[in-house]
């Protein structure tokens, strides 16, 4: 009998790749009939290889392998001269690899010992549905965000078929099937407002292509988003199989040991942790307001502060060589008994640490799931992507977070200074033992762990997905 194989096409952005790999591991360990998973990797223009952590996945799970597809002969991005959104850039870049992917799949299917049974595509790699169709294979979407946001993207598509235009900042609240409450326009992601740059078009494109797929694999769990799960308006099955987290993440940087050693010395449940994801950074005036708030709050804190890239360059921030230069004079000295400022933080270890009591987050979906898993209540300070919507979800829809500045946006309008008073108030409320959010987060933390166990909701969704994948074989 032929070995059954799935082809995965992930987005190589680390936060998409991590949860997709976790899903692949779960699936292959769960269902013995699926004997292998091949990741076809499209490297970013500045990459030459996958990282060591990704390579090590194959060493511990040989049924998962990674094949790097060659780049197209001409770089499609070199021909773009007008301003363009990251979403459209990613779409054009992925799409330009169609023939390379097709060749790689041709090689795979020519192996008589294997039978490819489907494609699992990152939510932003939907153009590869065309390749799957050429091989008459079903496509499944790996949705690395939440069910609510999936509902939002489907809504964008439906709305586009009715109105045909992007959103406007003066629009009324949107009624979206996955949200219990009307959604204010100021928490919608930036791309949906774009007249130029193609962000809106990219969202519409993906929402349209979603309709051609056989299922949405979502990094969430039913107990977290019961309303969204039950009310999402799509005939396509939704499989919430999360939370898909990498608990063994090798996250050691030079300062990691120092951070954990410092936390070891703090009293249990006493520290507020401020960390803003892989792209998070602030202007010096904003850092000053944050420093004032932390100093006045009298809370113990661990604060990840990162250096912005030069203007207009879309690369990740870096660590400061001397962070003191961007903080108020004497700040570090004054707070040295109760505060630590670091660069890239070992976030998962910090959240798991007994001294951590609260988390100010940019609301990246992985960060939210990590906070919930470890039962650490969060205050929301979104920056970009779908983070404002995630903040709305956490605070208004689920009652699991404290609003700090839900409508903040990094760069452009909405990035006005958040003043120290507002920050201090949210921090103190987050750390207050009387805050009802604490108990709710504790409960959902237990539910998140249960969901993955044998018989839990995500376990059952995974089982159903595996059965459906086998049913959908031509
Ligand atoms: N992260 C970390 N240290 C940091 C910042 C981020 O370990 O200083 C990790 C965090 O644990 C999470 C990921 O990077 O797993 C960020 O993913 P998320 O989806 O929250 O946000 P994004 O980086 O995509 O904006």
Short mmCIF file of C-alpha atoms and ligand atoms in Angstrom, two decimals:
data_model
loop_
_atom_site.label_atom_id
_atom_site.label_comp_id
_atom_site.label_asym_id
_atom_site.label_seq_id
_atom_site.Cartn_x
_atom_site.Cartn_y
_atom_site.Cartn_z
CA UNK A 1 0.00 0.00 0.00
CA UNK A 2 1.22 3.50 -0.83
CA UNK A 3 2.27 5.82 1.97
CA UNK A 4 -0.14 8.72 2.40
CA UNK A 5 1.52 12.11 2.38
CA UNK A 6 0.47 15.72 2.92
CA UNK A 7 2.16 18.73 1.37
CA UNK A 8 2.41 21.81 3.59
CA UNK A 9 3.16 25.27 2.21
CA UNK A 10 3.77 27.57 5.17
CA UNK A 11 4.55 31.24 5.33
CA UNK A 12 8.11 31.32 6.57
CA UNK A 13 7.37 34.18 8.99
CA UNK A 14 8.51 32.60 12.28
CA UNK A 15 5.19 32.99 14.08
CA UNK A 16 3.26 31.30 11.26
CA UNK A 17 5.85 28.57 10.82
CA UNK A 18 6.01 27.64 14.52
CA UNK A 19 2.31 26.89 14.89
CA UNK A 20 2.18 25.14 11.51
CA UNK A 21 5.02 22.83 12.54
CA UNK A 22 3.31 22.14 15.87
CA UNK A 23 0.18 21.21 13.96
CA UNK A 24 2.14 18.89 11.63
CA UNK A 25 3.66 17.12 14.64
CA UNK A 26 0.27 16.70 16.32
CA UNK A 27 -1.35 15.36 13.16
CA UNK A 28 1.34 12.85 12.31
CA UNK A 29 1.54 11.59 15.86
CA UNK A 30 -2.22 11.34 16.05
CA UNK A 31 -2.96 9.56 12.80
CA UNK A 32 -0.78 6.68 11.77
CA UNK A 33 -2.41 6.40 8.33
CA UNK A 34 -0.81 9.71 7.31
CA UNK A 35 2.76 8.56 7.05
CA UNK A 36 4.60 11.69 6.04
CA UNK A 37 4.40 15.45 5.77
CA UNK A 38 6.57 17.41 3.36
CA UNK A 39 6.98 21.13 3.92
CA UNK A 40 7.72 22.96 0.69
CA UNK A 41 9.59 26.01 1.90
CA UNK A 42 9.62 29.32 0.07
CA UNK A 43 12.53 31.23 1.57
CA UNK A 44 12.30 34.98 2.01
CA UNK A 45 14.48 37.02 -0.39
CA UNK A 46 17.15 37.59 2.28
CA UNK A 47 17.24 33.96 3.48
CA UNK A 48 19.51 31.19 2.29
CA UNK A 49 18.33 28.35 4.49
CA UNK A 50 15.82 27.35 7.17
CA UNK A 51 16.94 27.89 10.75
CA UNK A 52 18.47 25.27 13.01
CA UNK A 53 15.33 24.92 15.14
CA UNK A 54 13.27 24.03 12.05
CA UNK A 55 15.90 21.58 10.83
CA UNK A 56 15.90 19.85 14.19
CA UNK A 57 12.19 18.99 13.74
CA UNK A 58 13.12 16.36 11.13
CA UNK A 59 15.73 14.92 13.47
CA UNK A 60 13.15 14.27 16.18
CA UNK A 61 10.29 13.44 13.78
CA UNK A 62 11.72 11.94 10.56
CA UNK A 63 8.24 11.66 9.04
CA UNK A 64 8.30 15.46 8.69
CA UNK A 65 10.74 16.82 6.11
CA UNK A 66 11.55 20.20 4.65
CA UNK A 67 12.31 20.82 0.99
CA UNK A 68 13.43 24.28 -0.03
CA UNK A 69 12.01 25.23 -3.41
CA UNK A 70 14.32 27.25 -5.67
CA UNK A 71 13.51 30.94 -6.21
CA UNK A 72 11.96 32.08 -9.51
CA UNK A 73 14.45 33.22 -12.13
CA UNK A 74 13.45 36.86 -11.72
CA UNK A 75 12.67 38.34 -8.33
CA UNK A 76 9.07 39.64 -8.65
CA UNK A 77 9.68 42.20 -5.93
CA UNK A 78 12.43 43.92 -7.89
CA UNK A 79 9.81 45.12 -10.41
CA UNK A 80 7.64 46.85 -7.80
CA UNK A 81 8.21 50.60 -7.65
CA UNK A 82 5.00 52.04 -6.15
CA UNK A 83 4.22 51.86 -2.40
CA UNK A 84 2.84 48.47 -1.55
CA UNK A 85 1.47 46.86 1.59
CA UNK A 86 3.19 43.93 3.28
CA UNK A 87 0.10 41.79 2.65
CA UNK A 88 0.19 42.39 -1.10
CA UNK A 89 3.96 42.01 -1.18
CA UNK A 90 3.70 38.62 0.50
CA UNK A 91 0.94 37.56 -1.89
CA UNK A 92 2.90 38.54 -5.03
CA UNK A 93 6.03 36.90 -3.68
CA UNK A 94 4.31 33.60 -2.87
CA UNK A 95 2.41 33.55 -6.15
CA UNK A 96 5.63 33.97 -8.12
CA UNK A 97 6.73 30.54 -6.84
CA UNK A 98 3.85 28.60 -8.38
CA UNK A 99 5.86 26.80 -11.05
CA UNK A 100 8.61 25.93 -8.53
CA UNK A 101 5.99 24.43 -6.22
CA UNK A 102 4.39 22.61 -9.12
CA UNK A 103 7.74 21.08 -10.05
CA UNK A 104 8.37 20.01 -6.45
CA UNK A 105 4.95 18.34 -6.26
CA UNK A 106 5.52 16.67 -9.64
CA UNK A 107 8.66 15.11 -8.14
CA UNK A 108 6.74 14.00 -5.05
CA UNK A 109 3.90 12.36 -6.96
CA UNK A 110 6.30 10.58 -9.29
CA UNK A 111 7.46 8.49 -6.32
CA UNK A 112 5.35 5.32 -6.62
CA UNK A 113 5.65 4.49 -2.96
CA UNK A 114 3.77 7.65 -1.92
CA UNK A 115 0.35 9.10 -2.52
CA UNK A 116 -0.08 12.82 -1.91
CA UNK A 117 -3.55 13.35 -0.43
CA UNK A 118 -3.76 17.12 -0.02
CA UNK A 119 -2.22 20.54 0.49
CA UNK A 120 -2.17 22.40 3.80
CA UNK A 121 -1.66 26.06 2.90
CA UNK A 122 -0.86 28.97 5.12
CA UNK A 123 -3.75 31.47 5.25
CA UNK A 124 -1.67 33.87 3.10
CA UNK A 125 -0.54 31.25 0.55
CA UNK A 126 -3.96 30.74 -1.04
CA UNK A 127 -2.64 31.27 -4.58
CA UNK A 128 -1.19 27.77 -4.27
CA UNK A 129 -4.74 26.39 -4.48
CA UNK A 130 -4.17 26.64 -8.24
CA UNK A 131 -1.31 24.16 -7.97
CA UNK A 132 -3.35 21.80 -5.79
CA UNK A 133 -6.14 21.95 -8.37
CA UNK A 134 -3.72 20.97 -11.15
CA UNK A 135 -3.03 17.77 -9.26
CA UNK A 136 -6.69 17.38 -8.38
CA UNK A 137 -5.85 17.59 -4.69
CA UNK A 138 -7.91 19.17 -1.91
CA UNK A 139 -6.55 22.24 -0.09
CA UNK A 140 -6.89 22.98 3.60
CA UNK A 141 -6.11 26.37 5.14
CA UNK A 142 -3.73 26.59 8.09
CA UNK A 143 -5.22 29.58 9.86
CA UNK A 144 -2.60 30.70 12.37
CA UNK A 145 -4.88 33.28 14.00
CA UNK A 146 -8.27 32.89 15.72
CA UNK A 147 -11.79 31.90 14.61
CA UNK A 148 -13.04 35.47 15.02
CA UNK A 149 -10.45 36.76 12.58
CA UNK A 150 -11.30 34.00 10.13
CA UNK A 151 -14.89 35.23 10.34
CA UNK A 152 -13.62 38.73 9.69
CA UNK A 153 -11.74 37.74 6.50
CA UNK A 154 -14.81 35.89 5.24
CA UNK A 155 -16.85 39.00 6.05
CA UNK A 156 -14.44 41.19 4.03
CA UNK A 157 -15.01 39.00 1.02
CA UNK A 158 -18.82 38.98 1.41
CA UNK A 159 -18.91 42.73 1.99
CA UNK A 160 -16.75 43.25 -1.10
CA UNK A 161 -19.21 41.34 -3.28
CA UNK A 162 -21.94 43.72 -2.04
CA UNK A 163 -20.13 47.07 -1.87
CA UNK A 164 -16.95 46.60 -3.89
CA UNK A 165 -14.94 49.19 -1.91
CA UNK A 166 -12.48 49.22 0.95
CA UNK A 167 -13.48 50.26 4.49
CA UNK A 168 -13.53 53.89 5.54
CA UNK A 169 -12.50 55.32 8.91
CA UNK A 170 -15.97 56.90 9.23
CA UNK A 171 -17.82 53.60 8.67
CA UNK A 172 -20.30 52.49 11.35
CA UNK A 173 -19.51 49.44 13.53
CA UNK A 174 -19.45 46.19 11.53
CA UNK A 175 -21.75 43.29 12.28
CA UNK A 176 -19.60 40.20 11.77
CA UNK A 177 -20.97 36.73 12.43
CA UNK A 178 -18.09 35.59 14.66
CA UNK A 179 -18.26 38.60 17.00
CA UNK A 180 -21.01 38.88 19.59
CA UNK A 181 -20.59 42.68 19.65
CA UNK A 182 -20.60 45.08 16.70
CA UNK A 183 -16.96 45.69 15.77
CA UNK A 184 -15.80 49.33 15.84
CA UNK A 185 -14.01 50.56 12.75
CA UNK A 186 -11.00 51.70 14.79
CA UNK A 187 -10.01 48.11 15.66
CA UNK A 188 -10.03 46.88 12.05
CA UNK A 189 -6.63 46.03 10.54
CA UNK A 190 -4.88 48.75 8.53
CA UNK A 191 -4.96 46.98 5.14
CA UNK A 192 -8.77 47.10 4.89
CA UNK A 193 -8.64 50.89 4.61
CA UNK A 194 -6.06 50.93 1.84
CA UNK A 195 -7.04 52.55 -1.43
CA UNK A 196 -3.54 52.08 -2.74
CA UNK A 197 -0.91 49.54 -1.74
CA UNK A 198 -3.11 46.50 -2.28
CA UNK A 199 -3.64 45.45 1.34
CA UNK A 200 -7.42 45.45 0.94
CA UNK A 201 -7.16 43.60 -2.37
CA UNK A 202 -4.94 40.97 -0.76
CA UNK A 203 -7.50 40.39 2.02
CA UNK A 204 -10.34 40.14 -0.51
CA UNK A 205 -8.27 37.74 -2.60
CA UNK A 206 -7.59 35.37 0.30
CA UNK A 207 -11.21 35.55 1.52
CA UNK A 208 -12.36 34.61 -1.98
CA UNK A 209 -9.95 31.71 -2.33
CA UNK A 210 -10.85 30.37 1.13
CA UNK A 211 -14.20 29.35 -0.34
CA UNK A 212 -12.49 26.78 -2.58
CA UNK A 213 -10.97 24.81 0.27
CA UNK A 214 -12.01 21.75 2.24
CA UNK A 215 -11.36 23.02 5.74
CA UNK A 216 -9.91 25.63 8.07
CA UNK A 217 -7.39 24.38 10.60
CA UNK A 218 -7.43 27.08 13.28
CA UNK A 219 -4.95 27.77 16.07
CA UNK A 220 -7.65 28.18 18.69
CA UNK A 221 -9.91 25.97 20.79
CA UNK A 222 -13.67 25.81 21.09
CA UNK A 223 -13.79 26.69 24.80
CA UNK A 224 -12.02 29.97 24.06
CA UNK A 225 -14.26 31.06 21.19
CA UNK A 226 -17.54 29.13 21.54
CA UNK A 227 -19.61 31.98 20.12
CA UNK A 228 -17.40 32.39 17.05
CA UNK A 229 -17.22 28.63 16.47
CA UNK A 230 -20.98 28.24 16.58
CA UNK A 231 -21.83 31.30 14.54
CA UNK A 232 -19.18 31.42 11.83
CA UNK A 233 -20.89 31.78 8.54
CA UNK A 234 -19.27 29.23 6.22
CA UNK A 235 -20.24 25.80 4.96
CA UNK A 236 -16.56 24.80 5.07
CA UNK A 237 -15.60 22.81 8.19
CA UNK A 238 -13.63 24.67 10.87
CA UNK A 239 -11.23 22.55 12.93
CA UNK A 240 -9.99 24.39 16.06
CA UNK A 241 -6.99 22.23 16.98
CA UNK A 242 -5.09 24.60 19.26
CA UNK A 243 -3.50 26.03 21.17
CA UNK A 244 -0.54 25.12 18.95
CA UNK A 245 2.42 26.30 20.98
CA UNK A 246 6.07 25.39 21.01
CA UNK A 247 6.69 24.76 24.69
CA UNK A 248 10.24 23.59 24.05
CA UNK A 249 11.13 26.68 22.06
CA UNK A 250 14.86 27.25 22.10
CA UNK A 251 14.80 30.89 22.90
CA UNK A 252 18.16 31.48 24.46
CA UNK A 253 19.80 34.75 23.70
CA UNK A 254 22.68 36.26 25.61
CA UNK A 255 20.39 37.92 28.12
CA UNK A 256 17.99 35.00 28.67
CA UNK A 257 19.75 33.46 31.67
CA UNK A 258 20.09 36.87 33.22
CA UNK A 259 16.33 37.43 32.87
CA UNK A 260 15.41 34.09 34.43
CA UNK A 261 17.97 34.55 37.23
CA UNK A 262 16.44 37.93 37.99
CA UNK A 263 12.91 36.46 38.01
CA UNK A 264 14.09 33.69 40.36
CA UNK A 265 14.89 36.37 42.91
CA UNK A 266 11.43 38.01 42.80
CA UNK A 267 8.55 37.05 45.09
CA UNK A 268 5.88 34.72 43.67
CA UNK A 269 3.28 36.41 41.47
CA UNK A 270 4.74 39.89 41.73
CA UNK A 271 6.12 40.90 38.33
CA UNK A 272 4.48 42.58 35.36
CA UNK A 273 6.06 41.61 32.03
CA UNK A 274 5.94 44.00 29.06
CA UNK A 275 6.79 42.51 25.67
CA UNK A 276 5.64 43.41 22.18
CA UNK A 277 6.36 40.55 19.77
CA UNK A 278 8.89 40.15 17.02
CA UNK A 279 8.22 43.57 15.44
CA UNK A 280 7.39 45.65 18.51
CA UNK A 281 9.30 48.87 19.25
CA UNK A 282 8.49 52.45 20.27
CA UNK A 283 9.68 56.01 19.81
CA UNK A 284 11.75 57.56 22.61
CA UNK A 285 8.90 59.85 23.77
CA UNK A 286 6.68 56.77 24.11
CA UNK A 287 9.38 54.88 26.01
CA UNK A 288 9.58 57.84 28.36
CA UNK A 289 5.85 57.66 29.13
CA UNK A 290 6.13 53.92 29.75
CA UNK A 291 9.09 54.45 32.07
CA UNK A 292 7.23 57.12 34.05
CA UNK A 293 4.23 54.80 34.40
CA UNK A 294 6.34 51.88 35.59
CA UNK A 295 8.20 54.06 38.07
CA UNK A 296 5.01 55.57 39.51
CA UNK A 297 3.15 52.26 39.64
CA UNK A 298 5.61 50.82 42.15
CA UNK A 299 5.12 47.40 40.55
CA UNK A 300 7.97 45.00 39.97
CA UNK A 301 8.50 44.76 36.22
CA UNK A 302 10.39 43.07 33.41
CA UNK A 303 10.34 45.22 30.29
CA UNK A 304 11.52 44.18 26.83
CA UNK A 305 12.69 47.31 24.98
CA UNK A 306 13.84 46.99 21.37
CA UNK A 307 15.45 49.32 18.89
CA UNK A 308 13.36 50.38 15.86
CA UNK A 309 14.84 49.74 12.40
CA UNK A 310 15.66 52.83 10.31
CA UNK A 311 12.60 54.68 8.93
CA UNK A 312 10.77 52.90 6.13
CA UNK A 313 12.75 49.66 6.45
CA UNK A 314 10.48 46.70 7.10
CA UNK A 315 12.78 44.54 9.19
CA UNK A 316 12.57 43.38 12.78
CA UNK A 317 13.82 45.59 15.61
CA UNK A 318 17.12 44.73 17.26
CA UNK A 319 18.44 44.89 20.82
CA UNK A 320 20.03 48.14 22.05
CA UNK A 321 23.69 47.99 22.93
CA UNK A 322 23.02 50.50 25.69
CA UNK A 323 19.32 50.85 26.44
CA UNK A 324 20.03 53.49 29.11
CA UNK A 325 20.49 56.09 26.37
CA UNK A 326 16.80 55.93 25.35
CA UNK A 327 15.31 55.86 28.86
CA UNK A 328 14.78 58.84 31.17
CA UNK A 329 17.89 59.98 33.06
CA UNK A 330 18.56 57.86 36.15
CA UNK A 331 15.54 55.61 35.52
CA UNK A 332 17.43 52.31 35.68
CA UNK A 333 19.20 53.34 38.87
CA UNK A 334 15.98 54.42 40.58
CA UNK A 335 14.10 51.19 39.77
CA UNK A 336 17.02 48.74 40.11
CA UNK A 337 15.54 47.06 43.20
CA UNK A 338 12.32 46.11 41.46
CA UNK A 339 12.70 46.39 37.70
CA UNK A 340 14.67 44.91 34.83
CA UNK A 341 14.92 46.10 31.24
CA UNK A 342 15.95 43.50 28.65
CA UNK A 343 16.08 43.08 24.88
CA UNK A 344 14.53 40.01 23.21
CA UNK A 345 12.98 38.11 26.13
CA UNK A 346 12.61 34.36 26.65
CA UNK A 347 8.86 35.02 26.64
CA UNK A 348 7.54 31.50 27.10
CA UNK A 349 9.84 30.90 30.07
CA UNK A 350 8.92 34.26 31.57
CA UNK A 351 5.20 33.53 31.28
CA UNK A 352 5.74 30.08 32.81
CA UNK A 353 7.72 31.52 35.72
CA UNK A 354 6.05 31.64 39.14
CA UNK A 355 7.08 35.26 39.72
CA UNK A 356 5.11 36.56 36.72
CA UNK A 357 1.70 38.02 37.51
CA UNK A 358 0.68 40.17 34.52
CA UNK A 359 1.60 40.67 30.87
CA UNK A 360 1.34 43.82 28.75
CA UNK A 361 1.19 42.42 25.22
CA UNK A 362 0.96 43.66 21.64
CA UNK A 363 -1.72 40.99 21.15
CA UNK A 364 0.01 38.84 18.54
CA UNK A 365 -2.04 35.67 18.53
CA UNK A 366 0.83 33.45 19.72
CA UNK A 367 1.50 35.78 22.63
CA UNK A 368 -2.16 35.74 23.65
CA UNK A 369 -2.31 31.94 23.53
CA UNK A 370 0.94 31.70 25.52
CA UNK A 371 -0.40 34.12 28.15
CA UNK A 372 -3.65 32.18 28.45
CA UNK A 373 -1.89 28.80 28.58
CA UNK A 374 0.19 29.99 31.53
CA UNK A 375 -2.76 31.71 33.18
CA UNK A 376 -1.18 35.18 33.07
CA UNK A 377 -3.74 38.00 32.69
CA UNK A 378 -2.97 40.48 29.91
CA UNK A 379 -3.32 44.18 29.19
CA UNK A 380 -3.64 45.01 25.51
CA UNK A 381 -1.35 47.32 23.57
CA UNK A 382 -1.75 46.30 19.91
CA UNK A 383 0.60 47.64 17.25
CA UNK A 384 -0.24 46.28 13.80
CA UNK A 385 -1.62 43.39 11.70
CA UNK A 386 -4.84 41.99 13.26
CA UNK A 387 -3.68 42.88 16.80
CA UNK A 388 -6.34 45.56 17.45
CA UNK A 389 -9.02 42.99 16.59
CA UNK A 390 -7.31 40.48 18.90
CA UNK A 391 -7.34 43.08 21.69
CA UNK A 392 -11.05 43.65 21.08
CA UNK A 393 -11.61 39.90 21.19
CA UNK A 394 -9.70 39.46 24.44
CA UNK A 395 -11.20 42.44 26.28
CA UNK A 396 -14.71 42.95 24.92
CA UNK A 397 -15.72 39.60 23.54
CA UNK A 398 -14.13 37.25 26.05
CA UNK A 399 -13.62 39.36 29.18
CA UNK A 400 -10.11 37.94 29.46
CA UNK A 401 -8.02 41.10 29.26
CA UNK A 402 -7.62 44.66 30.50
CA UNK A 403 -7.75 47.39 27.87
CA UNK A 404 -4.68 49.59 27.85
CA UNK A 405 -4.96 51.26 24.42
CA UNK A 406 -6.91 48.96 22.13
CA UNK A 407 -6.99 51.32 19.14
CA UNK A 408 -3.26 52.19 19.13
CA UNK A 409 -1.42 51.65 15.84
CA UNK A 410 2.31 51.75 15.29
CA UNK A 411 3.29 54.34 12.68
CA UNK A 412 0.84 56.70 10.99
CA UNK A 413 -2.43 57.82 12.52
CA UNK A 414 -3.39 56.27 15.85
CA UNK A 415 0.20 56.10 17.08
CA UNK A 416 -0.16 59.24 19.17
CA UNK A 417 1.49 59.06 22.59
CA UNK A 418 -0.14 56.89 25.20
CA UNK A 419 0.37 58.94 28.33
CA UNK A 420 1.89 57.62 31.54
CA UNK A 421 -1.34 58.06 33.53
CA UNK A 422 -3.28 55.76 31.18
CA UNK A 423 -0.52 53.13 31.26
CA UNK A 424 -0.17 53.26 35.04
CA UNK A 425 -3.93 52.88 35.56
CA UNK A 426 -4.14 49.79 33.31
CA UNK A 427 -1.04 48.24 34.88
CA UNK A 428 -2.34 48.68 38.41
CA UNK A 429 -5.73 47.26 37.50
CA UNK A 430 -4.10 44.31 35.76
CA UNK A 431 -2.04 43.54 38.87
CA UNK A 432 -4.97 44.01 41.28
CA UNK A 433 -5.95 40.79 43.06
CA UNK A 434 -9.59 41.88 42.92
CA UNK A 435 -9.60 42.01 39.12
CA UNK A 436 -12.15 39.36 37.96
CA UNK A 437 -10.08 38.78 34.82
CA UNK A 438 -7.56 36.85 36.98
CA UNK A 439 -9.98 34.01 37.74
CA UNK A 440 -11.34 33.87 34.22
CA UNK A 441 -7.83 33.55 32.81
CA UNK A 442 -7.05 30.81 35.31
CA UNK A 443 -10.13 28.88 34.17
CA UNK A 444 -9.35 29.27 30.48
CA UNK A 445 -5.77 28.20 31.13
CA UNK A 446 -7.05 24.89 32.49
CA UNK A 447 -9.43 24.56 29.56
CA UNK A 448 -6.62 25.21 27.05
CA UNK A 449 -4.66 22.28 28.47
CA UNK A 450 -7.71 20.03 28.60
CA UNK A 451 -8.60 20.82 24.97
CA UNK A 452 -5.45 19.07 23.73
CA UNK A 453 -5.77 15.98 25.90
CA UNK A 454 -7.33 12.73 24.73
CA UNK A 455 -11.06 13.42 24.46
CA UNK A 456 -10.62 17.22 24.62
CA UNK A 457 -12.22 19.48 22.01
CA UNK A 458 -9.05 20.09 19.99
CA UNK A 459 -8.11 16.41 20.13
CA UNK A 460 -11.54 15.53 18.74
CA UNK A 461 -11.27 18.24 16.06
CA UNK A 462 -7.89 16.83 15.01
CA UNK A 463 -9.36 13.34 14.83
CA UNK A 464 -12.26 14.58 12.72
CA UNK A 465 -9.90 16.48 10.43
CA UNK A 466 -7.74 13.38 9.89
CA UNK A 467 -10.85 11.32 9.09
CA UNK A 468 -12.14 13.97 6.70
CA UNK A 469 -8.76 14.20 4.99
CA UNK A 470 -8.89 10.47 4.32
CA UNK A 471 -12.52 10.73 3.15
CA UNK A 472 -11.59 13.52 0.74
CA UNK A 473 -9.04 11.37 -1.09
CA UNK A 474 -10.05 11.07 -4.70
N1 LIG B 1 8.79 36.34 21.50
C1 LIG B 1 9.81 36.06 22.38
N2 LIG B 1 10.55 37.09 22.91
C2 LIG B 1 10.32 38.40 22.61
C3 LIG B 1 9.25 38.69 21.70
C4 LIG B 1 8.51 37.64 21.18
O1 LIG B 1 10.06 34.89 22.69
O2 LIG B 1 11.01 39.27 23.12
C5 LIG B 1 8.01 35.23 20.92
C6 LIG B 1 6.70 35.01 21.63
O3 LIG B 1 6.85 34.07 22.67
C7 LIG B 1 5.78 34.50 20.52
C8 LIG B 1 6.37 35.13 19.27
O4 LIG B 1 7.68 35.54 19.59
O5 LIG B 1 5.87 33.09 20.41
C9 LIG B 1 5.58 36.33 18.82
O6 LIG B 1 4.46 35.88 18.16
P1 LIG B 1 3.13 36.71 18.12
O7 LIG B 1 2.15 35.97 17.25
O8 LIG B 1 2.66 36.98 19.48
O9 LIG B 1 3.51 38.10 17.51
P2 LIG B 1 4.31 38.60 16.21
O10 LIG B 1 5.75 38.51 16.51
O11 LIG B 1 3.89 37.72 15.07
O12 LIG B 1 3.86 40.00 16.07
#
